[in-house]
Amino acid sequence: MADLPSDRICPGDPPFTNTGGDCFGHFFVKQGRSRVKRWGAIFTCLIVQAIPLEVLSSMDQYSFVNAVRRFTARRGAVKKIWSDNGTNLVAADRELKEALQHF
């Protein structure tokens, strides 16, 4: 068996310091009398086995950025988020990097 990556072994770091993120769905939610389409964002802690979920209103980069903001507001600062190269995730990464440069 190979050694674990260094991001998975962080003895002094709090949970969700290194996180995996992905989007899934769609599923239908009842809103009033109509049914609307919603998606989900899953964040997986790479240190402990904890999985919070966030609801996305659409599959664009802005919804994912808002999900990341809600996630970090609840769970604390994140050093690194690992994900696949989905188009909305790559666009959200680019937008977050630009926001950090302006900050």
Tab-separated table of C-alpha atoms in Angstrom:
chain	number	residue	atom	x	y	z
A	1	MET	CA	0.000	0.000	0.000
A	2	ALA	CA	1.330	3.438	-0.921
A	3	ASP	CA	1.861	6.212	1.602
A	4	LEU	CA	-0.934	8.716	2.126
A	5	PRO	CA	-0.505	12.129	0.485
A	6	SER	CA	0.813	14.867	2.743
A	7	ASP	CA	-2.531	16.718	2.533
A	8	ARG	CA	-4.236	13.783	4.249
A	9	ILE	CA	-1.810	13.726	7.198
A	10	CYS	CA	-1.998	17.000	9.104
A	11	PRO	CA	-1.850	16.203	12.839
A	12	GLY	CA	-2.164	19.791	14.111
A	13	ASP	CA	-4.638	21.160	11.582
A	14	PRO	CA	-8.376	21.449	12.296
A	15	PRO	CA	-10.909	19.524	10.201
A	16	PHE	CA	-11.647	20.839	6.689
A	17	THR	CA	-8.225	22.463	6.337
A	18	ASN	CA	-7.771	20.354	3.192
A	19	THR	CA	-11.054	19.630	1.472
A	20	GLY	CA	-12.349	17.853	-1.610
A	21	GLY	CA	-15.257	19.480	-3.435
A	22	ASP	CA	-17.624	18.416	-6.187
A	23	CYS	CA	-21.103	19.128	-7.578
A	24	PHE	CA	-23.898	16.625	-8.080
A	25	GLY	CA	-27.515	16.521	-9.091
A	26	HIS	CA	-30.018	17.714	-10.270
A	27	PHE	CA	-33.035	17.084	-8.081
A	28	PHE	CA	-36.412	18.739	-7.835
A	29	VAL	CA	-37.510	20.829	-4.844
A	30	LYS	CA	-40.994	22.121	-4.247
A	31	GLN	CA	-41.097	25.909	-3.973
A	32	GLY	CA	-44.592	27.170	-3.398
A	33	ARG	CA	-46.751	25.301	-5.871
A	34	SER	CA	-44.047	24.774	-8.463
A	35	ARG	CA	-41.115	22.398	-8.681
A	36	VAL	CA	-37.669	23.879	-9.300
A	37	LYS	CA	-34.424	22.198	-10.240
A	38	ARG	CA	-31.578	22.325	-7.699
A	39	TRP	CA	-28.077	20.881	-7.501
A	40	GLY	CA	-25.787	20.023	-4.611
A	41	ALA	CA	-22.203	20.714	-3.621
A	42	ILE	CA	-20.401	18.148	-1.509
A	43	PHE	CA	-17.322	19.004	0.527
A	44	THR	CA	-15.266	16.139	1.932
A	45	CYS	CA	-12.719	16.607	4.702
A	46	LEU	CA	-9.468	14.891	3.729
A	47	ILE	CA	-8.372	14.409	7.348
A	48	VAL	CA	-11.511	13.140	9.104
A	49	GLN	CA	-14.470	11.527	7.393
A	50	ALA	CA	-16.981	14.354	7.466
A	51	ILE	CA	-19.179	15.384	4.532
A	52	PRO	CA	-21.298	18.578	4.599
A	53	LEU	CA	-23.652	19.383	1.716
A	54	GLU	CA	-24.673	22.730	0.244
A	55	VAL	CA	-27.566	23.477	-2.115
A	56	LEU	CA	-26.874	25.201	-5.446
A	57	SER	CA	-29.529	27.110	-7.342
A	58	SER	CA	-27.776	26.520	-10.672
A	59	MET	CA	-24.620	24.906	-12.057
A	60	ASP	CA	-22.748	28.125	-12.782
A	61	GLN	CA	-19.609	29.434	-11.122
A	62	TYR	CA	-21.428	32.029	-9.020
A	63	SER	CA	-23.543	29.418	-7.267
A	64	PHE	CA	-20.462	27.355	-6.470
A	65	VAL	CA	-18.578	30.415	-5.162
A	66	ASN	CA	-21.536	31.187	-2.889
A	67	ALA	CA	-21.525	27.574	-1.680
A	68	VAL	CA	-17.812	27.856	-0.868
A	69	ARG	CA	-18.480	31.098	1.026
A	70	ARG	CA	-21.239	29.474	3.074
A	71	PHE	CA	-19.034	26.444	3.707
A	72	THR	CA	-16.085	28.512	4.949
A	73	ALA	CA	-18.381	30.644	7.104
A	74	ARG	CA	-19.557	27.510	8.919
A	75	ARG	CA	-16.406	25.375	8.948
A	76	GLY	CA	-13.559	27.891	9.016
A	77	ALA	CA	-10.710	28.724	6.688
A	78	VAL	CA	-9.664	26.219	4.036
A	79	LYS	CA	-6.063	25.948	2.780
A	80	LYS	CA	-6.719	23.795	-0.274
A	81	ILE	CA	-9.812	22.514	-2.109
A	82	TRP	CA	-9.293	19.498	-4.376
A	83	SER	CA	-11.793	18.892	-7.191
A	84	ASP	CA	-12.149	17.519	-10.683
A	85	ASN	CA	-11.842	19.905	-13.612
A	86	GLY	CA	-15.544	20.657	-14.060
A	87	THR	CA	-16.138	23.824	-16.050
A	88	ASN	CA	-18.015	25.571	-13.238
A	89	LEU	CA	-15.333	24.595	-10.714
A	90	VAL	CA	-12.485	25.863	-12.915
A	91	ALA	CA	-14.347	29.147	-13.502
A	92	ALA	CA	-15.007	29.486	-9.763
A	93	ASP	CA	-11.311	28.880	-9.059
A	94	ARG	CA	-10.349	31.623	-11.492
A	95	GLU	CA	-12.890	34.026	-9.962
A	96	LEU	CA	-11.696	33.330	-6.404
A	97	LYS	CA	-8.061	33.899	-7.411
A	98	GLU	CA	-8.987	37.239	-9.015
A	99	ALA	CA	-10.902	38.254	-5.890
A	100	LEU	CA	-7.894	37.436	-3.707
A	101	GLN	CA	-5.615	39.551	-5.918
A	102	HIS	CA	-7.982	42.524	-5.581
A	103	PHE	CA	-8.261	42.012	-1.827
